[in-house]
mmCIF file of N, CA and C in Angstrom:
data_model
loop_
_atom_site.group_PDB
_atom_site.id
_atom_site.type_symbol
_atom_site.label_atom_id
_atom_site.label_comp_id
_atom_site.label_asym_id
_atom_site.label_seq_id
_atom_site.Cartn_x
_atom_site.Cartn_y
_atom_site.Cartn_z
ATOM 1 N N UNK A 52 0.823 -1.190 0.000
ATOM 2 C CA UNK A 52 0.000 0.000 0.000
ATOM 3 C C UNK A 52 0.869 1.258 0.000
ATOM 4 N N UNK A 53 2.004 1.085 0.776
ATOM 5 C CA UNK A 53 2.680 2.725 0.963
ATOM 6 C C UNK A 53 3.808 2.103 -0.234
ATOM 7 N N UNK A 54 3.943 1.795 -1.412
ATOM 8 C CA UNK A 54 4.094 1.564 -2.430
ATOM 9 C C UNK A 54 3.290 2.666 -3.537
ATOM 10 N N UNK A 55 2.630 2.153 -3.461
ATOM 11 C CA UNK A 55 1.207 2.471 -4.513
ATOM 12 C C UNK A 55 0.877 3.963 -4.411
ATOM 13 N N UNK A 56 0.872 4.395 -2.503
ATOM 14 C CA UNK A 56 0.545 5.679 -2.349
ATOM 15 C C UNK A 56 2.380 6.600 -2.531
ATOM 16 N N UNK A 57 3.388 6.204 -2.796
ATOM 17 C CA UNK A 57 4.067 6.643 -3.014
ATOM 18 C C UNK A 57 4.874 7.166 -4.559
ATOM 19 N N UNK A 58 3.772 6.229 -5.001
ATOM 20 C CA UNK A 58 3.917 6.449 -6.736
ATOM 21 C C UNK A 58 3.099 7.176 -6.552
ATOM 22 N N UNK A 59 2.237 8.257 -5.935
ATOM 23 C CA UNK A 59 1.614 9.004 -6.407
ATOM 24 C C UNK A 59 2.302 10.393 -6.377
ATOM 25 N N UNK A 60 3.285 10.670 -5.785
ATOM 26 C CA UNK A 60 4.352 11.915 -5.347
ATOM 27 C C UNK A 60 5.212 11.888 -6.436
ATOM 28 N N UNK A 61 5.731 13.185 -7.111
ATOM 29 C CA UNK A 61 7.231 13.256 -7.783
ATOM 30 C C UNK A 61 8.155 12.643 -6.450
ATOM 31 N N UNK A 62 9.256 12.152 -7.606
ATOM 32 C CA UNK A 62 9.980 11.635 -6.973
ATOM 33 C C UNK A 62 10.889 12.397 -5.353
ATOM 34 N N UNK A 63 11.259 13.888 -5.946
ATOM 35 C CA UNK A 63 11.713 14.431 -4.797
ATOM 36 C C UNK A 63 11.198 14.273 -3.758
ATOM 37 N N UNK A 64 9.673 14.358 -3.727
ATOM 38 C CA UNK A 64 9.179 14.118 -2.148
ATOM 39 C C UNK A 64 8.310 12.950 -2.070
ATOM 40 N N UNK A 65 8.700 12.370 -2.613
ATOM 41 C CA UNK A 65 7.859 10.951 -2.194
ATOM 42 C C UNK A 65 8.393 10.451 -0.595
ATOM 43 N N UNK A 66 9.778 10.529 -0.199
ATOM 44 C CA UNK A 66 10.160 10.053 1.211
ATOM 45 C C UNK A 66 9.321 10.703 1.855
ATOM 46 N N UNK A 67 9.832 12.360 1.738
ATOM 47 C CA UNK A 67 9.285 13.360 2.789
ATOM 48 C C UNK A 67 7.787 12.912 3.058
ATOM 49 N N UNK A 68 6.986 12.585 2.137
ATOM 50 C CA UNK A 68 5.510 12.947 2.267
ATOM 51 C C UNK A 68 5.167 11.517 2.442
ATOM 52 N N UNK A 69 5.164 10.328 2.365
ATOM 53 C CA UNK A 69 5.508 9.297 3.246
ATOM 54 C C UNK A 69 5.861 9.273 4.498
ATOM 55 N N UNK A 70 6.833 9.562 4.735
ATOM 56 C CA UNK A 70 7.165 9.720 6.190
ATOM 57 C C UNK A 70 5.648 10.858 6.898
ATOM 58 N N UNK A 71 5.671 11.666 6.300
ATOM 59 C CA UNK A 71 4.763 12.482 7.004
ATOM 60 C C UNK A 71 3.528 12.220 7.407
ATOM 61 N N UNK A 72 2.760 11.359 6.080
ATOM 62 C CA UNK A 72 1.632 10.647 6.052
ATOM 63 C C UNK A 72 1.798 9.414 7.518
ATOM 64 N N UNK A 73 2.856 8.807 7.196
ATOM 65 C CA UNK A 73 2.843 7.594 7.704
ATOM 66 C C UNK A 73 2.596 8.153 9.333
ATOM 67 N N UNK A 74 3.827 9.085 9.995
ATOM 68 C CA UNK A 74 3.540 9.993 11.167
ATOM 69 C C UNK A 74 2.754 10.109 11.737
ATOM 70 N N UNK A 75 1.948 10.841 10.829
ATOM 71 C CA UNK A 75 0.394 11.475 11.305
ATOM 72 C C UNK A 75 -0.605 10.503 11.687
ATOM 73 N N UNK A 76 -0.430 9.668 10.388
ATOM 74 C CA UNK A 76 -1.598 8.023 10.750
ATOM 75 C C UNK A 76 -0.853 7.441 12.403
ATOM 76 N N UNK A 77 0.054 6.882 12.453
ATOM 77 C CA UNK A 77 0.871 6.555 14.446
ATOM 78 C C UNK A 77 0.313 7.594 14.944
ATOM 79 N N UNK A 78 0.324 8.891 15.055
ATOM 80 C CA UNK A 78 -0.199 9.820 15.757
ATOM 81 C C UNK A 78 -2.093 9.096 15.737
ATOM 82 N N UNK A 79 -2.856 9.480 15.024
ATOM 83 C CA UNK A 79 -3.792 8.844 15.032
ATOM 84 C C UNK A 79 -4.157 7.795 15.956
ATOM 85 N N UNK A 80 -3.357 6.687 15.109
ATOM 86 C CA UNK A 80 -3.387 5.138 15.892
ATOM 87 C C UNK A 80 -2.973 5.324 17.540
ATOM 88 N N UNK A 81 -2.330 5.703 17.865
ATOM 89 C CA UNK A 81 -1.746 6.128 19.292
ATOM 90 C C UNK A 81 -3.148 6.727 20.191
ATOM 91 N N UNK A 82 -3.629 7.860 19.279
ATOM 92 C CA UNK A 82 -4.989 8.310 20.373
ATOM 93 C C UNK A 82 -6.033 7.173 20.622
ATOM 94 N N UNK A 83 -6.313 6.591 19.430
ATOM 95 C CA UNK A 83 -7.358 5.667 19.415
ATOM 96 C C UNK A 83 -7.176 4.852 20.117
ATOM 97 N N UNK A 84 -5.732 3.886 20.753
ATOM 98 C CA UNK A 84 -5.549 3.138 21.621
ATOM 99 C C UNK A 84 -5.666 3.773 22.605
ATOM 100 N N UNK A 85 -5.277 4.940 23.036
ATOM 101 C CA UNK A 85 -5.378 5.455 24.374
ATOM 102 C C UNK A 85 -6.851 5.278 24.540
ATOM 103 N N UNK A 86 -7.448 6.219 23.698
ATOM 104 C CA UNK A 86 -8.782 6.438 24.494
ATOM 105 C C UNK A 86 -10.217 5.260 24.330
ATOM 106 N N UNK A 87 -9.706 4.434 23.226
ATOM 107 C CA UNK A 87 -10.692 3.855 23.168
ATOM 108 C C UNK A 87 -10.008 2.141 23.475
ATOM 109 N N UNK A 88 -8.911 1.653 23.931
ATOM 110 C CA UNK A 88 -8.733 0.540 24.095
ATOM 111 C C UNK A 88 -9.478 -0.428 25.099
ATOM 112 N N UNK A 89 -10.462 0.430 25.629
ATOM 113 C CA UNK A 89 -11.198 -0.266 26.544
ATOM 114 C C UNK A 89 -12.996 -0.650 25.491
ATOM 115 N N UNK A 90 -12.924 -0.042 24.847
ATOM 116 C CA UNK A 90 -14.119 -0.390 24.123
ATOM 117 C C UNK A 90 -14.180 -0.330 22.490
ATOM 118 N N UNK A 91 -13.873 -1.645 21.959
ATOM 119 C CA UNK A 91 -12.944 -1.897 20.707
ATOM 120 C C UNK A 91 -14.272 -0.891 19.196
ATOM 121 N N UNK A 92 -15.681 -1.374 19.716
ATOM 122 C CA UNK A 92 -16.435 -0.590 18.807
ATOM 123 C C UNK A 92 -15.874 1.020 18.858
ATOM 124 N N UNK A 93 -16.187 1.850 20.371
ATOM 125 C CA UNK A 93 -16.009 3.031 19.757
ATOM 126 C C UNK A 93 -14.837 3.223 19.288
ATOM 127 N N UNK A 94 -13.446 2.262 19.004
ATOM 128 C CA UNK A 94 -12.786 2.699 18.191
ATOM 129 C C UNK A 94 -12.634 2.167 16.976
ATOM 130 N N UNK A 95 -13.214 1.039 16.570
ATOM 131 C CA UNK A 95 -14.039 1.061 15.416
ATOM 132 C C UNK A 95 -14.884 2.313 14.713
ATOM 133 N N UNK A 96 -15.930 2.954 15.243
ATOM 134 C CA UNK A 96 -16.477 4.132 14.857
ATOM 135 C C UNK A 96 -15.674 5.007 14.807
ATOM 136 N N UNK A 97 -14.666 5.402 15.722
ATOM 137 C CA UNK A 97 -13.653 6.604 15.306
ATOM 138 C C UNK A 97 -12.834 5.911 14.220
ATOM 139 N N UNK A 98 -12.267 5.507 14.186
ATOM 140 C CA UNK A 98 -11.699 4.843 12.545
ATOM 141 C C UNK A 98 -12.534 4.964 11.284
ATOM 142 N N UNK A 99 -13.752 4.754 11.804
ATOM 143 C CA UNK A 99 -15.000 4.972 10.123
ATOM 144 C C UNK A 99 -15.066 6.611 10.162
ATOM 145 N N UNK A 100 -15.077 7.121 10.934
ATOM 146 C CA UNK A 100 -15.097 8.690 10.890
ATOM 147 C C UNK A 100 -14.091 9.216 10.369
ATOM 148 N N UNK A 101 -12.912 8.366 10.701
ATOM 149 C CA UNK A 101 -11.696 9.371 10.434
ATOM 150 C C UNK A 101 -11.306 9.094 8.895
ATOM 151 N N UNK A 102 -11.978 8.067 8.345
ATOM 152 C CA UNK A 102 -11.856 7.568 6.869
ATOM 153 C C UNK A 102 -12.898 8.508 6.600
ATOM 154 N N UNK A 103 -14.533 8.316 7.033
ATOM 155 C CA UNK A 103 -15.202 9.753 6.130
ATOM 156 C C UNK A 103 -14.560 11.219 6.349
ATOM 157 N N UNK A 104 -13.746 11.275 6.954
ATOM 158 C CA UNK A 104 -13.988 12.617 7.167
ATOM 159 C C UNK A 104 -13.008 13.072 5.686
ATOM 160 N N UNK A 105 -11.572 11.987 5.675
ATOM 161 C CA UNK A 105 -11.047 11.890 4.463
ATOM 162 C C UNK A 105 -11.885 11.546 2.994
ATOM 163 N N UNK A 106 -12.808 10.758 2.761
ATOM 164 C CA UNK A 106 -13.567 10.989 2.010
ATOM 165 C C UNK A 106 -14.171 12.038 1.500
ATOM 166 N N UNK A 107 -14.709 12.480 2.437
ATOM 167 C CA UNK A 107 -15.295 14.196 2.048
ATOM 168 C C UNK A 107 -14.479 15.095 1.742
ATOM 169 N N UNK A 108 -12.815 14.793 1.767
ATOM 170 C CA UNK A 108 -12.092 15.853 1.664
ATOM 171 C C UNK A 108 -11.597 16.104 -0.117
ATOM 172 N N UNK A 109 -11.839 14.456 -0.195
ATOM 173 C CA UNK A 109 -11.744 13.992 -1.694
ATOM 174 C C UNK A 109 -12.631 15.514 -3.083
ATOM 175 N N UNK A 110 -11.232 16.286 -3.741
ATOM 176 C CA UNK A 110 -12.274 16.802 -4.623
ATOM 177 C C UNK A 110 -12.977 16.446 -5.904
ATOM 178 N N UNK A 111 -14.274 16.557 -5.592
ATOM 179 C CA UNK A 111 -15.613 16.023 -6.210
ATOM 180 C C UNK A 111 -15.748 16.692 -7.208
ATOM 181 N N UNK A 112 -14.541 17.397 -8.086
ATOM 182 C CA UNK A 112 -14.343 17.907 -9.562
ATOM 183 C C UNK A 112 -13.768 16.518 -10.247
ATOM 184 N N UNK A 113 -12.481 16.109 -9.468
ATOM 185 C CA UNK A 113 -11.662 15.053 -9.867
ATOM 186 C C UNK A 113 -12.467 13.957 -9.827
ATOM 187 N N UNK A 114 -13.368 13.300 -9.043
ATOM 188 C CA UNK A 114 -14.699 11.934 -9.096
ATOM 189 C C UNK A 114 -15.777 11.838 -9.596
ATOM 190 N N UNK A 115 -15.978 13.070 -10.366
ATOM 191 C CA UNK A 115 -16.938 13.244 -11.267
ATOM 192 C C UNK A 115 -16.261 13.395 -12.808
ATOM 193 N N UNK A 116 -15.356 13.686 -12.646
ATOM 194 C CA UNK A 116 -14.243 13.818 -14.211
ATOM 195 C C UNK A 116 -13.936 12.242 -14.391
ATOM 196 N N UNK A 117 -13.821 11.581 -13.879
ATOM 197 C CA UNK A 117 -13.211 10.512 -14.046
ATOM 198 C C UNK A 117 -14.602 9.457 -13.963
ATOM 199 N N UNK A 118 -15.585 9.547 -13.775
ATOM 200 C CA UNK A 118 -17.268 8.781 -13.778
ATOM 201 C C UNK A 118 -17.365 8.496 -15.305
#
């Protein structure tokens, strides 16, 4: 997967922005264990949120050009 999403960068920053991505997601993963390791659904639901919220961020010029 961090293959695939790394062919999507020019080459100069494909590390940088990898690394950064990758970062941010551990940052993520880290809260969700904290706060929700006691109750595996609500961190299930924060995981589906945190994918829609990226969904919606998706621009809907580019997913309709490509339909």
């Amino acid at each position: 997967m961090l293959d695939l999403l790394r062919g999507y960068f020019k080459k100069e920053f494909q590390l940088g922005n990898i690394s950064l991505i990758t970062g941010h997601l551990a940052d993520i993963m880290v809260i969700l264990e904290e706060e929700y390791i006691e109750d595996v659904a609500l961190k299930n639901v924060a995981i589906d949120s945190v994918c829609k919220l990226l969904q919606e961020y998706k621009d809907q010029t580019v997913i309709k050009r490509v339909k």
